[in-house]
Structure formats: C-alpha cells, structure tokens
Amino acid sequence: MNNSFLSMASIVDFDPLNPSVPATKVEITVSCRNLLDRDTFSKSDPICVLYTQAMGNREWREFGRTEVIDNTLNPDFVRKFILDYFFEERQNLRFDLYDVDSKSANLSKHDFLGQAHCTLGEIVGSLGSRLEKPLGGIPGKKCGTIIVKAEELNNCRESVMMQFCGNKLDKKDFFGKSDPFLVFYRSNEDGTTIKIEVYDWDRDGSHDFIGEFSTSYRELSRGQSQFNVYEVVNPKKKGKKKKYLNSGTVTLLSFLVDTEVTFLDYIKGGTQINFTVAIDFTASNGNPAQPTSLHYMSPYQLNAYAMALKAVGEIIQDYDSDKMFPALGFGAKLPPDGRVSHEFALNGNPQNPYCAGIDGVMEAYYQSLKSVQLYGPTNFSPVINHVARYAASVKDGSQYFVLLIITDGVISDMAQTKESIVNASCLPMSIIIVGVGPAEFDAMVELDGDEVRISSRGRYAERDIVQFVPFRDYIDRTGNHILSMARLAKDVLAEIPDQFLSYMRTRGIKPSPAPPPYTPPGQPLQTQI
C-alpha cells in the first residue's frame, strides 16, 4: 500500500479554543469481528479510519488510519492511534471501516463496511478500558463488531525520594556554620551521569559554592553503602592548593522509589464515579410558563438549567457503568399538601430517585416543573448531606461521588452549607456549583476553596472539594450552545481528577488491578512449557 494512503492526519491540529495541556495520552488499539465480506473471491481487506471533533464543533476531521490487513473479517490492527485525553471534555470519536480495493487514498473508491461512534471517556470508563460495540451504518445488514482498547501512555511514573547527610563541609559563614543545600543536574540525556553541586544558603540569594561531585542513577539506587559516600570537590581550590583533598563529604542515607498512580489507573481498576444532580426550584427563577423564567421550556432550545445538566452529565456518565443517576430538587412546594422540600426526588419517588441516563434526568426535571410550585429559600446543605450519606458508606476507593448543584441565586443557609462541605471534605466526593442567571454570586466564591480553604466553627476543610462557576461566563456570543456547554463542562470538571486523587492518596488507597486481558472466544490461552 503506498504511503499516501496511510498518511496520518496531523495529531496536533491547531485549536485556538483548546489551549490546555492534556492530562495524559492514551493509545487506542482497534480490532473487529465478523466484518461484512465485500470481495467475491476472497475475504475483505479492511482498514480503520478514525475521525475526531474539535471542542464545540460538530465537524468530523480525519485523525488517522490503521494499516490494511489483507483477506480477513476479524482484523487485529497493529497501528495504534495516540490521543490526548481530557477528563473534562466530551471527546467524540468515529471509527469507519472500509474494504480496500486499490491503492487510492480516496476513501470513496473503497467499499464501506460500517462505522461506530463513542467517546474517549466511554472507552477508558469501560471495564478494563475495553469497549465492544456493534458496527452500523448499512441499513438492513449486520456489520459485525468493533473492539476498542485504551492504554495510558506514561514516559516515567517513578519518583525517587533520597536522603543525604553532609560531613565536615567547608564553613562559609563568618558567624556560625554553613546552611548547605544540593542542586542536581542531569549531565546526559540518558540520565547516566548526575552532577550534584553543594551550596551554602544565604538570605540575599548570593549562595556560596562549596563544591560538587558526580554519580549515576544506578549508583544511587544501591542505597546506603560504601559506594555512596562522595567527596565534595571545589575545582578552583583544587587547582590552587596542592594539599587540597576535599571540601567535605556527602553520604546517601536512603533511596526510596515510589510509582505514581494516575486517575485512569483507578478507572481502569473499576472505580465508579456516581453522579447526582440537584436543581434549584426557588421562586426567584420566575414562573416556568413565562419566557423570562430561567426554567422556561422553549421548544427551540434548552434553558440554562438543562444546558448545564447536559454539559456536565454527558461527560460524567461515561464513568458510571449502570448509568442510573439520582436527581434531586430543592426549594419547592410539593403536591399534594404544599409541603416545602429541600431534598425531593425529581421523578416523584423518594425511595428510588434514580433516573435512567442523562435523558432520564432531563425528562424528570421537565415533569417536576409541571407538578411542583416554585418557592424557597435556597438551601444547599440538605442535598450535600444527602450525597455525603452515600459517600460515607463507601470509603474503600471503589466509588467516588460528584454532586452538581445548579442554582439561580444567593444561598440562604450559608453556615449550614459550610459545615456540610467541611464534613464532606473527608469523604470520596466533589461538589460542582453552577450559577445561572444574572444574580451576584459573591458568596459562592467563598465556598470554592481555591483562594482560602473553607472553614466552619474553627474547623478547616481537609481538602478543596468545591468548584463554582457562573454559567454566563461561558456563553458563546454567536449563540453556539454546543460551544457554551463544552466550555462550561471543561472548566467545572477540570479539577475533579486532582480532587479524586487527593482523596485516594491521603487515604492510602491504591487502584484495584485491572481485569485480565481479553481473550477472544475460540482462541486458547498461550501456555509456556
């Protein structure tokens, strides 16, 4: 096959809307089973073409192609796709399969075998980061299945902690002893030689050079030994003084290697992210029957509540295997007696507030608007405590909880909400607050502990678990709601992986091992004899 046919699309397509650094890179491997046979005298010669979409854009762009495998309906493609992975984005993927009939790079010259759509989140969120889907796209025909696997790529995940001690280092201070510190340099690209300089720290920044020595990673990895006692030499002194031996010694006391685990390690090991939504039904939103209301259901476009819910929910749902989401409301009078509730099930079933998928949550939200009376006040603590009760019962790292609160206004129970957040900060949960409408949200910034850690009655939150944003900051001026939703989701979800990892690390919870590699039916395991 000629090179023009297999030319890869640019992996670093310029995207001015997406300047962020990827969390990591993942390697995508594609296999197919039972493809359509388009050739008369032999089996198909399949190739897989991957398409991606830019953020907030529905246009598909070719990302790359696998090699062609001749004469098979069950290809295991060798060429892999390497994609930047962002937890906070909905990264849509499309896999098209063709039967290659000539050397032409033009896909229209070849027979279409089917296609599959998914998100990168769906692949990494599946058990063992392995997703199997039916191929479609040809009416009335079974096109077989596609198997897509994701593997996180890491250049180096080991960190080393070393402890040194100095002995008889040259005294550089007129009064008192030296205050030594070490500076490490990697002399070679392959890291074989490491140069270490020893300085005496001075408050004004004019640190005094004591001396230097060289070693290697291999030498240091031996730990405390006779080989890891180093003479600190000052080359200038050595050149001037014949009797100069050294400026003291530095001894390695310990060498500890730690493997850093990532967010995707936990997801691959089966940790589930449970998503709960809580919607503000207070009267300040305006009468839902009026177009001026933030809850108004226009037949032409989603309202701000629905947009925020869909933007965040459609990304998080990829990491929840059962796709059943509790949906709550607060600040409304409920039928039949007009009781005010700050923690009611949108589907009307307090014993089972779960909705099937994000579409189920949207439907329950729309039905609630027809049955409840908007009232008040705006209390957050009941819904935070609701999710916290579930999070408190699962502390083994198998589940993590994300609560999305969508609100239009000023919080009424600030003291109780602060206490609820401080209590929840030691649990496996995060809280996203999206403010909709024109209100001032100054108080919400206090809940988002980016600047000052939130506290209640003298007790500080163990970690930052709240992210607040006003939706109006993300609305696209040209009216592109897809872009508005993508921008919102990107910002509110960006902190979740780090909040997730901070909980797991402080609790000493390691990822569960990934399930064993998949063996296709009919292919026996290879046994070494």
Short mmCIF file of C-alpha atoms in Angstrom, two decimals:
data_model
loop_
_atom_site.label_atom_id
_atom_site.label_comp_id
_atom_site.label_asym_id
_atom_site.label_seq_id
_atom_site.Cartn_x
_atom_site.Cartn_y
_atom_site.Cartn_z
CA MET A 1 0.00 0.00 0.00
CA ASN A 2 1.51 3.38 -0.91
CA ASN A 3 2.45 5.94 1.74
CA SER A 4 -0.12 8.49 0.61
CA PHE A 5 -2.92 6.11 1.53
CA LEU A 6 -1.67 5.64 5.08
CA SER A 7 -0.72 9.26 5.73
CA MET A 8 -1.70 10.24 9.27
CA ALA A 9 -3.79 13.33 9.92
CA SER A 10 -1.98 15.93 12.00
CA ILE A 11 -2.10 14.84 15.61
CA VAL A 12 -1.59 18.39 16.84
CA ASP A 13 -4.28 20.17 14.83
CA PHE A 14 -4.32 23.85 15.85
CA ASP A 15 -7.34 24.57 18.02
CA PRO A 16 -7.38 28.10 19.49
CA LEU A 17 -10.28 27.17 21.79
CA ASN A 18 -8.39 24.32 23.37
CA PRO A 19 -5.02 25.51 24.67
CA SER A 20 -4.95 23.27 27.74
CA VAL A 21 -2.30 20.68 28.48
CA PRO A 22 -3.70 17.13 28.24
CA ALA A 23 -3.97 15.13 31.44
CA THR A 24 -2.27 12.25 29.67
CA LYS A 25 -2.03 10.45 26.34
CA VAL A 26 -3.82 7.20 25.59
CA GLU A 27 -3.02 4.62 22.96
CA ILE A 28 -6.07 3.23 21.13
CA THR A 29 -5.98 -0.29 19.66
CA VAL A 30 -8.72 -1.46 17.29
CA SER A 31 -9.94 -4.98 16.46
CA CYS A 32 -13.05 -6.11 14.58
CA ARG A 33 -15.02 -9.35 14.41
CA ASN A 34 -17.37 -10.68 11.72
CA LEU A 35 -16.99 -7.84 9.24
CA LEU A 36 -19.02 -7.83 6.04
CA ASP A 37 -17.40 -9.72 3.18
CA ARG A 38 -17.33 -7.40 0.17
CA ASP A 39 -14.90 -9.38 -2.03
CA THR A 40 -16.13 -12.04 -4.46
CA PHE A 41 -13.22 -14.46 -4.49
CA SER A 42 -11.63 -13.71 -1.09
CA LYS A 43 -12.41 -12.02 2.20
CA SER A 44 -12.39 -8.23 2.72
CA ASP A 45 -9.13 -6.27 3.11
CA PRO A 46 -10.13 -3.95 5.98
CA ILE A 47 -8.74 -0.61 7.14
CA CYS A 48 -10.00 1.51 10.07
CA VAL A 49 -10.20 5.32 9.81
CA LEU A 50 -10.57 7.39 12.99
CA TYR A 51 -12.37 10.76 13.00
CA THR A 52 -12.47 13.31 15.85
CA GLN A 53 -14.33 16.58 16.54
CA ALA A 54 -12.91 19.85 17.85
CA MET A 55 -14.42 21.23 21.06
CA GLY A 56 -17.88 22.68 20.47
CA ASN A 57 -17.76 21.76 16.78
CA ARG A 58 -19.76 19.03 15.05
CA GLU A 59 -17.47 18.80 12.04
CA TRP A 60 -15.65 15.46 11.80
CA ARG A 61 -11.95 15.58 10.94
CA GLU A 62 -9.88 12.59 9.93
CA PHE A 63 -7.34 11.83 12.66
CA GLY A 64 -5.57 8.81 11.22
CA ARG A 65 -5.75 5.37 9.59
CA THR A 66 -4.60 1.91 10.55
CA GLU A 67 -2.74 -0.35 8.15
CA VAL A 68 -4.65 -2.55 5.69
CA ILE A 69 -4.92 -6.21 6.65
CA ASP A 70 -5.48 -8.49 3.65
CA ASN A 71 -8.09 -11.20 3.40
CA THR A 72 -9.72 -11.22 6.87
CA LEU A 73 -13.07 -10.49 8.50
CA ASN A 74 -11.53 -10.48 12.00
CA PRO A 75 -8.68 -7.95 11.88
CA ASP A 76 -6.48 -7.05 14.84
CA PHE A 77 -4.94 -3.80 13.65
CA VAL A 78 -1.33 -3.18 14.69
CA ARG A 79 -1.09 0.55 14.02
CA LYS A 80 -2.40 2.43 17.05
CA PHE A 81 -3.92 5.89 17.50
CA ILE A 82 -2.40 8.12 20.19
CA LEU A 83 -4.90 10.66 21.56
CA ASP A 84 -4.67 13.42 24.14
CA TYR A 85 -7.08 12.57 26.98
CA PHE A 86 -9.09 15.22 28.86
CA PHE A 87 -11.46 14.06 31.60
CA GLU A 88 -13.31 17.38 31.42
CA GLU A 89 -14.17 17.19 27.71
CA ARG A 90 -16.61 15.11 25.70
CA GLN A 91 -14.20 13.72 23.11
CA ASN A 92 -16.35 12.26 20.34
CA LEU A 93 -14.79 9.55 18.15
CA ARG A 94 -15.98 7.86 14.97
CA PHE A 95 -14.44 4.67 13.58
CA ASP A 96 -15.15 3.93 9.89
CA LEU A 97 -14.24 0.57 8.34
CA TYR A 98 -13.51 0.11 4.63
CA ASP A 99 -12.61 -2.79 2.37
CA VAL A 100 -9.60 -1.54 0.41
CA ASP A 101 -9.82 -2.35 -3.30
CA SER A 102 -6.96 -0.29 -4.78
CA LYS A 103 -4.01 1.94 -3.91
CA SER A 104 -6.14 5.09 -3.95
CA ALA A 105 -6.07 7.27 -0.82
CA ASN A 106 -9.62 8.44 -1.65
CA LEU A 107 -11.99 6.56 0.68
CA SER A 108 -14.91 6.89 -1.76
CA LYS A 109 -13.04 4.46 -4.05
CA HIS A 110 -13.36 1.67 -1.46
CA ASP A 111 -16.27 -0.34 -0.05
CA PHE A 112 -17.76 0.95 3.22
CA LEU A 113 -18.00 -1.81 5.87
CA GLY A 114 -19.67 0.07 8.74
CA GLN A 115 -18.98 2.56 11.48
CA ALA A 116 -19.24 3.06 15.25
CA HIS A 117 -19.49 6.18 17.42
CA CYS A 118 -18.30 6.52 21.01
CA THR A 119 -16.43 8.92 23.29
CA LEU A 120 -12.90 8.52 24.59
CA GLY A 121 -14.43 8.65 28.08
CA GLU A 122 -16.63 5.65 27.21
CA ILE A 123 -13.57 3.60 26.26
CA VAL A 124 -11.46 4.42 29.32
CA GLY A 125 -14.54 4.20 31.57
CA SER A 126 -15.39 0.66 30.42
CA LEU A 127 -14.23 -2.35 32.42
CA GLY A 128 -10.53 -2.82 31.72
CA SER A 129 -10.70 0.19 29.34
CA ARG A 130 -12.11 -2.15 26.68
CA LEU A 131 -15.25 -1.21 24.73
CA GLU A 132 -17.10 -3.52 22.35
CA LYS A 133 -19.81 -2.05 20.08
CA PRO A 134 -21.82 -3.22 17.08
CA LEU A 135 -20.88 -1.64 13.76
CA GLY A 136 -23.74 0.05 11.89
CA GLY A 137 -24.28 2.41 9.01
CA ILE A 138 -25.52 -0.04 6.37
CA PRO A 139 -29.33 -0.44 6.59
CA GLY A 140 -30.57 -4.00 6.88
CA LYS A 141 -27.13 -5.56 7.36
CA LYS A 142 -25.26 -6.84 10.39
CA CYS A 143 -21.85 -5.25 10.07
CA GLY A 144 -20.07 -7.12 12.88
CA THR A 145 -18.49 -5.63 15.99
CA ILE A 146 -15.59 -3.32 16.83
CA ILE A 147 -13.40 -3.76 19.92
CA VAL A 148 -11.52 -0.64 21.06
CA LYS A 149 -8.95 -0.74 23.86
CA ALA A 150 -7.25 2.20 25.57
CA GLU A 151 -3.86 2.12 27.28
CA GLU A 152 -2.46 5.11 29.14
CA LEU A 153 0.99 6.16 27.96
CA ASN A 154 3.49 7.33 30.55
CA ASN A 155 7.08 8.33 29.97
CA CYS A 156 8.09 7.80 33.57
CA ARG A 157 5.88 7.24 36.58
CA GLU A 158 8.55 6.63 39.19
CA SER A 159 9.54 9.28 41.69
CA VAL A 160 12.55 8.89 43.97
CA MET A 161 12.99 10.29 47.46
CA MET A 162 16.60 10.45 48.65
CA GLN A 163 18.03 11.50 51.99
CA PHE A 164 21.62 12.76 52.27
CA CYS A 165 23.85 13.94 55.10
CA GLY A 166 26.93 16.17 54.90
CA ASN A 167 30.12 15.80 56.91
CA LYS A 168 32.85 18.40 57.51
CA LEU A 169 31.59 20.66 54.73
CA ASP A 170 33.58 23.88 54.30
CA LYS A 171 32.38 26.64 56.61
CA LYS A 172 31.26 29.62 54.54
CA ASP A 173 29.55 31.78 57.17
CA PHE A 174 31.59 34.19 59.32
CA PHE A 175 29.33 33.54 62.29
CA GLY A 176 28.02 30.01 62.71
CA LYS A 177 28.17 27.01 60.40
CA SER A 178 27.10 26.65 56.76
CA ASP A 179 23.46 26.12 55.73
CA PRO A 180 24.01 23.60 52.94
CA PHE A 181 21.67 22.62 50.11
CA LEU A 182 22.11 20.47 46.98
CA VAL A 183 21.44 21.26 43.31
CA PHE A 184 21.02 18.30 40.93
CA TYR A 185 21.94 18.35 37.21
CA ARG A 186 21.39 15.60 34.69
CA SER A 187 24.52 15.74 32.54
CA ASN A 188 23.48 13.28 29.81
CA GLU A 189 20.17 12.90 28.00
CA ASP A 190 20.02 9.25 29.06
CA GLY A 191 20.48 10.26 32.71
CA THR A 192 23.61 8.12 33.19
CA THR A 193 25.59 10.92 34.86
CA ILE A 194 24.19 13.14 37.58
CA LYS A 195 26.18 16.16 38.81
CA ILE A 196 25.37 17.47 42.28
CA GLU A 197 26.54 20.89 43.50
CA VAL A 198 26.68 21.83 47.17
CA TYR A 199 25.98 25.43 48.24
CA ASP A 200 25.77 27.41 51.45
CA TRP A 201 22.42 29.21 51.52
CA ASP A 202 22.43 32.98 52.04
CA ARG A 203 19.32 35.04 52.72
CA ASP A 204 20.17 37.59 49.99
CA GLY A 205 20.36 34.87 47.31
CA SER A 206 24.14 35.08 46.82
CA HIS A 207 24.63 31.44 47.80
CA ASP A 208 28.27 30.36 48.30
CA PHE A 209 29.58 27.42 46.24
CA ILE A 210 31.12 24.71 48.46
CA GLY A 211 31.88 22.02 45.88
CA GLU A 212 30.49 19.31 43.63
CA PHE A 213 30.51 15.60 42.90
CA SER A 214 29.18 13.27 40.20
CA THR A 215 27.31 9.96 40.38
CA SER A 216 24.70 7.99 38.43
CA TYR A 217 21.15 6.76 38.98
CA ARG A 218 22.46 3.20 39.09
CA GLU A 219 24.95 4.07 41.84
CA LEU A 220 22.34 5.96 43.89
CA SER A 221 19.82 3.14 43.54
CA ARG A 222 22.14 0.90 45.61
CA GLY A 223 21.03 2.92 48.62
CA GLN A 224 23.19 3.36 51.69
CA SER A 225 26.56 1.74 51.00
CA GLN A 226 30.29 2.42 50.90
CA PHE A 227 29.89 3.38 47.23
CA ASN A 228 27.54 6.23 48.09
CA VAL A 229 29.92 8.37 50.14
CA TYR A 230 31.07 11.25 47.93
CA GLU A 231 33.94 13.69 48.26
CA VAL A 232 32.76 17.26 47.64
CA VAL A 233 35.40 18.96 45.48
CA ASN A 234 35.80 22.66 44.68
CA PRO A 235 37.72 22.72 41.33
CA LYS A 236 39.13 26.23 41.96
CA LYS A 237 40.55 25.24 45.35
CA LYS A 238 41.92 22.00 43.91
CA GLY A 239 43.74 23.97 41.19
CA LYS A 240 45.28 26.42 43.67
CA LYS A 241 46.20 24.22 46.64
CA LYS A 242 48.42 21.16 46.22
CA LYS A 243 47.42 19.66 49.57
CA TYR A 244 43.68 20.19 48.99
CA LEU A 245 41.72 16.94 49.44
CA ASN A 246 38.06 17.96 49.50
CA SER A 247 35.53 20.37 50.97
CA GLY A 248 33.81 17.66 52.99
CA THR A 249 31.72 14.61 52.13
CA VAL A 250 28.09 13.87 51.32
CA THR A 251 26.61 10.45 52.16
CA LEU A 252 23.43 8.92 50.79
CA LEU A 253 21.32 7.64 53.70
CA SER A 254 18.26 6.32 51.86
CA PHE A 255 16.82 5.85 48.35
CA LEU A 256 13.08 5.16 48.04
CA VAL A 257 11.28 4.61 44.72
CA ASP A 258 7.55 5.29 44.52
CA THR A 259 5.36 4.62 41.48
CA GLU A 260 2.88 7.43 40.92
CA VAL A 261 -0.63 6.27 40.11
CA THR A 262 -3.00 8.24 37.88
CA PHE A 263 -6.72 8.91 37.69
CA LEU A 264 -7.02 6.42 34.82
CA ASP A 265 -5.35 3.68 36.91
CA TYR A 266 -8.31 3.82 39.30
CA ILE A 267 -10.88 3.98 36.49
CA LYS A 268 -9.27 1.00 34.75
CA GLY A 269 -9.32 -0.87 38.05
CA GLY A 270 -13.09 -0.43 38.24
CA THR A 271 -13.65 2.68 40.40
CA GLN A 272 -17.08 4.10 39.56
CA ILE A 273 -17.97 7.79 39.55
CA ASN A 274 -21.51 8.33 40.83
CA PHE A 275 -23.21 11.46 39.55
CA THR A 276 -26.06 13.23 41.39
CA VAL A 277 -27.78 16.42 40.24
CA ALA A 278 -29.65 18.92 42.45
CA ILE A 279 -31.75 21.66 40.83
CA ASP A 280 -32.91 24.95 42.34
CA PHE A 281 -36.73 25.28 42.28
CA THR A 282 -36.97 28.56 44.20
CA ALA A 283 -39.42 31.26 43.11
CA SER A 284 -36.66 33.71 42.14
CA ASN A 285 -36.22 31.65 38.94
CA GLY A 286 -39.51 33.12 37.66
CA ASN A 287 -42.72 31.45 36.51
CA PRO A 288 -41.72 28.47 34.29
CA ALA A 289 -44.62 29.29 31.95
CA GLN A 290 -43.07 32.68 31.12
CA PRO A 291 -40.22 33.09 28.58
CA THR A 292 -38.37 35.32 31.11
CA SER A 293 -38.05 32.38 33.56
CA LEU A 294 -34.75 30.54 33.90
CA HIS A 295 -36.87 27.34 33.93
CA TYR A 296 -38.80 28.23 30.76
CA MET A 297 -39.06 25.26 28.40
CA SER A 298 -38.69 26.66 24.90
CA PRO A 299 -39.47 24.28 22.03
CA TYR A 300 -36.44 25.68 20.21
CA GLN A 301 -33.58 25.49 22.69
CA LEU A 302 -32.54 24.20 26.11
CA ASN A 303 -32.80 26.53 29.11
CA ALA A 304 -29.69 27.29 31.21
CA TYR A 305 -30.51 24.55 33.76
CA ALA A 306 -30.87 21.91 31.07
CA MET A 307 -27.71 23.06 29.30
CA ALA A 308 -25.61 22.89 32.49
CA LEU A 309 -27.05 19.48 33.40
CA LYS A 310 -26.48 18.04 29.94
CA ALA A 311 -22.99 19.55 29.56
CA VAL A 312 -21.64 18.04 32.79
CA GLY A 313 -23.76 14.88 32.89
CA GLU A 314 -22.92 13.65 29.40
CA ILE A 315 -19.23 13.59 30.30
CA ILE A 316 -19.51 12.04 33.78
CA GLN A 317 -21.93 9.33 32.63
CA ASP A 318 -19.08 7.59 30.79
CA TYR A 319 -17.54 6.65 34.16
CA ASP A 320 -20.70 5.12 35.69
CA SER A 321 -21.46 1.60 34.46
CA ASP A 322 -25.19 1.42 35.35
CA LYS A 323 -25.98 4.95 34.06
CA MET A 324 -28.59 5.41 36.85
CA PHE A 325 -28.43 8.90 38.35
CA PRO A 326 -30.23 10.29 41.42
CA ALA A 327 -31.88 13.62 40.52
CA LEU A 328 -32.99 15.95 43.32
CA GLY A 329 -34.70 19.31 43.62
CA PHE A 330 -34.78 21.90 46.41
CA GLY A 331 -36.81 24.98 47.35
CA ALA A 332 -40.27 23.89 46.06
CA LYS A 333 -43.72 23.14 47.47
CA LEU A 334 -44.68 19.55 46.66
CA PRO A 335 -48.06 18.05 45.87
CA PRO A 336 -50.47 17.14 47.28
CA ASP A 337 -50.21 19.22 50.51
CA GLY A 338 -47.78 22.00 49.54
CA ARG A 339 -45.01 20.84 51.88
CA VAL A 340 -41.73 22.75 51.27
CA SER A 341 -38.83 20.42 50.49
CA HIS A 342 -35.10 20.98 50.02
CA GLU A 343 -34.36 17.39 49.05
CA PHE A 344 -37.04 15.86 46.81
CA ALA A 345 -36.79 13.29 44.01
CA LEU A 346 -37.43 14.79 40.58
CA ASN A 347 -39.08 11.55 39.47
CA GLY A 348 -41.55 11.75 42.38
CA ASN A 349 -40.22 8.57 44.02
CA PRO A 350 -38.32 9.37 47.26
CA GLN A 351 -37.49 5.68 47.76
CA ASN A 352 -35.87 5.46 44.33
CA PRO A 353 -34.74 8.86 42.96
CA TYR A 354 -32.65 7.21 40.20
CA CYS A 355 -33.20 8.19 36.56
CA ALA A 356 -32.02 6.17 33.54
CA GLY A 357 -29.23 8.12 31.86
CA ILE A 358 -28.93 11.87 31.41
CA ASP A 359 -32.00 11.80 29.16
CA GLY A 360 -33.96 10.28 32.07
CA VAL A 361 -32.76 13.08 34.38
CA MET A 362 -33.82 15.69 31.80
CA GLU A 363 -37.28 14.13 31.49
CA ALA A 364 -37.72 14.01 35.30
CA TYR A 365 -36.69 17.68 35.50
CA TYR A 366 -39.26 18.69 32.88
CA GLN A 367 -42.01 16.66 34.62
CA SER A 368 -41.19 18.24 38.00
CA LEU A 369 -41.66 21.73 36.57
CA LYS A 370 -45.27 20.76 35.76
CA SER A 371 -46.08 19.36 39.21
CA VAL A 372 -44.25 21.39 41.90
CA GLN A 373 -44.66 25.04 42.94
CA LEU A 374 -41.51 27.17 42.96
CA TYR A 375 -40.94 28.59 46.44
CA GLY A 376 -37.85 28.98 48.67
CA PRO A 377 -35.50 29.57 50.45
CA THR A 378 -32.24 28.48 48.73
CA ASN A 379 -30.79 25.78 51.00
CA PHE A 380 -27.85 23.67 49.81
CA SER A 381 -26.98 21.67 52.93
CA PRO A 382 -29.79 19.04 52.64
CA VAL A 383 -28.69 17.86 49.16
CA ILE A 384 -24.99 17.95 50.15
CA ASN A 385 -25.78 15.85 53.23
CA HIS A 386 -27.87 13.50 51.06
CA VAL A 387 -24.87 12.63 48.85
CA ALA A 388 -22.49 12.66 51.83
CA ARG A 389 -24.52 9.87 53.49
CA TYR A 390 -23.88 7.63 50.48
CA ALA A 391 -20.22 8.65 50.21
CA ALA A 392 -19.68 7.90 53.92
CA SER A 393 -20.76 4.29 53.38
CA VAL A 394 -18.18 3.58 50.61
CA LYS A 395 -14.66 4.56 51.63
CA ASP A 396 -12.68 1.71 50.02
CA GLY A 397 -11.93 3.56 46.77
CA SER A 398 -14.46 1.60 44.71
CA GLN A 399 -16.74 4.64 44.28
CA TYR A 400 -16.40 8.42 44.10
CA PHE A 401 -19.37 10.81 44.19
CA VAL A 402 -19.89 14.04 42.24
CA LEU A 403 -22.79 16.36 43.13
CA LEU A 404 -23.84 19.01 40.60
CA ILE A 405 -25.89 21.85 42.13
CA ILE A 406 -27.47 24.26 39.63
CA THR A 407 -28.83 27.45 41.24
CA ASP A 408 -30.00 30.93 40.31
CA GLY A 409 -29.27 32.86 43.44
CA VAL A 410 -27.99 33.79 46.81
CA ILE A 411 -27.65 30.95 49.29
CA SER A 412 -29.87 31.11 52.41
CA ASP A 413 -28.19 28.51 54.67
CA MET A 414 -24.55 29.61 54.35
CA ALA A 415 -23.43 28.48 57.82
CA GLN A 416 -25.02 25.02 57.47
CA THR A 417 -23.65 24.64 53.91
CA LYS A 418 -20.13 25.47 55.08
CA GLU A 419 -20.42 22.87 57.83
CA SER A 420 -21.73 20.28 55.35
CA ILE A 421 -18.80 20.97 52.97
CA VAL A 422 -16.20 20.73 55.77
CA ASN A 423 -17.73 17.41 56.87
CA ALA A 424 -17.83 16.14 53.27
CA SER A 425 -14.19 17.10 52.58
CA CYS A 426 -13.01 13.88 54.24
CA LEU A 427 -15.34 11.76 52.06
CA PRO A 428 -14.92 10.48 48.48
CA MET A 429 -16.95 13.29 46.91
CA SER A 430 -16.72 16.57 44.98
CA ILE A 431 -19.29 19.34 44.56
CA ILE A 432 -19.83 21.41 41.41
CA ILE A 433 -21.98 24.53 41.70
CA VAL A 434 -23.15 26.23 38.50
CA GLY A 435 -24.80 29.64 38.90
CA VAL A 436 -27.36 30.51 36.21
CA GLY A 437 -28.99 33.87 35.54
CA PRO A 438 -27.88 37.45 36.27
CA ALA A 439 -27.58 37.34 40.10
CA GLU A 440 -24.44 38.27 42.04
CA PHE A 441 -22.73 35.09 43.22
CA ASP A 442 -20.13 36.61 45.58
CA ALA A 443 -21.00 34.21 48.41
CA MET A 444 -20.41 31.20 46.15
CA VAL A 445 -16.78 32.16 45.61
CA GLU A 446 -16.25 31.66 49.36
CA LEU A 447 -17.44 28.04 49.02
CA ASP A 448 -14.94 27.40 46.24
CA GLY A 449 -11.79 26.96 48.33
CA ASP A 450 -9.28 27.89 45.62
CA GLU A 451 -8.14 31.11 47.36
CA VAL A 452 -8.93 30.43 51.04
CA ARG A 453 -9.71 26.99 52.43
CA ILE A 454 -13.33 26.90 53.64
CA SER A 455 -13.93 26.56 57.39
CA SER A 456 -16.80 26.09 59.80
CA ARG A 457 -16.68 26.77 63.55
CA GLY A 458 -12.88 26.86 63.50
CA ARG A 459 -12.59 23.58 61.56
CA TYR A 460 -10.99 23.76 58.11
CA ALA A 461 -11.93 21.54 55.16
CA GLU A 462 -9.46 18.67 54.79
CA ARG A 463 -9.23 19.37 51.04
CA ASP A 464 -10.83 21.58 48.40
CA ILE A 465 -13.89 19.74 47.05
CA VAL A 466 -16.00 22.61 45.62
CA GLN A 467 -15.83 24.20 42.18
CA PHE A 468 -18.15 27.16 41.46
CA VAL A 469 -18.68 28.91 38.12
CA PRO A 470 -21.32 31.32 36.79
CA PHE A 471 -22.71 29.94 33.52
CA ARG A 472 -22.89 33.43 31.96
CA ASP A 473 -19.07 33.49 31.75
CA TYR A 474 -19.15 30.61 29.25
CA ILE A 475 -21.99 31.61 26.92
CA ASP A 476 -20.83 31.95 23.32
CA ARG A 477 -21.74 35.36 21.90
CA THR A 478 -22.60 33.92 18.49
CA GLY A 479 -25.29 31.70 20.01
CA ASN A 480 -23.36 28.43 19.62
CA HIS A 481 -24.86 26.49 22.55
CA ILE A 482 -22.72 23.41 21.88
CA LEU A 483 -19.63 25.56 22.42
CA SER A 484 -21.14 27.21 25.53
CA MET A 485 -21.81 23.79 27.08
CA ALA A 486 -18.36 22.46 26.16
CA ARG A 487 -16.65 25.49 27.72
CA LEU A 488 -18.69 25.15 30.91
CA ALA A 489 -18.02 21.43 31.29
CA LYS A 490 -14.31 21.90 30.61
CA ASP A 491 -13.94 24.38 33.44
CA VAL A 492 -16.13 22.77 36.10
CA LEU A 493 -14.79 19.24 35.56
CA ALA A 494 -11.10 20.12 35.21
CA GLU A 495 -10.45 19.86 38.97
CA ILE A 496 -12.25 16.53 39.51
CA PRO A 497 -9.31 14.18 38.70
CA ASP A 498 -7.00 16.03 41.13
CA GLN A 499 -9.70 16.13 43.85
CA PHE A 500 -10.27 12.41 43.27
CA LEU A 501 -6.53 11.65 43.54
CA SER A 502 -6.09 13.80 46.66
CA TYR A 503 -8.74 11.70 48.44
CA MET A 504 -7.22 8.37 47.33
CA ARG A 505 -3.66 9.41 48.23
CA THR A 506 -4.46 10.81 51.67
CA ARG A 507 -6.30 7.57 52.46
CA GLY A 508 -3.51 5.37 51.07
CA ILE A 509 -5.94 3.72 48.64
CA LYS A 510 -4.23 2.07 45.67
CA PRO A 511 -6.02 1.28 42.38
CA SER A 512 -7.51 -2.19 42.06
CA PRO A 513 -5.69 -4.33 39.49
CA ALA A 514 -7.19 -4.11 36.01
CA PRO A 515 -9.09 -7.21 34.85
CA PRO A 516 -7.02 -9.73 32.86
CA PRO A 517 -6.57 -9.04 29.13
CA TYR A 518 -9.49 -10.12 26.97
CA THR A 519 -9.09 -13.40 25.09
CA PRO A 520 -11.44 -13.71 22.10
CA PRO A 521 -13.68 -16.82 22.11
CA GLY A 522 -12.12 -19.79 20.40
CA GLN A 523 -8.56 -18.57 20.96
CA PRO A 524 -6.97 -20.64 23.75
CA LEU A 525 -4.62 -19.00 26.21
CA GLN A 526 -0.96 -19.48 25.28
CA THR A 527 0.76 -21.71 27.82
CA GLN A 528 4.52 -21.60 28.31
CA ILE A 529 6.00 -25.10 28.67
#
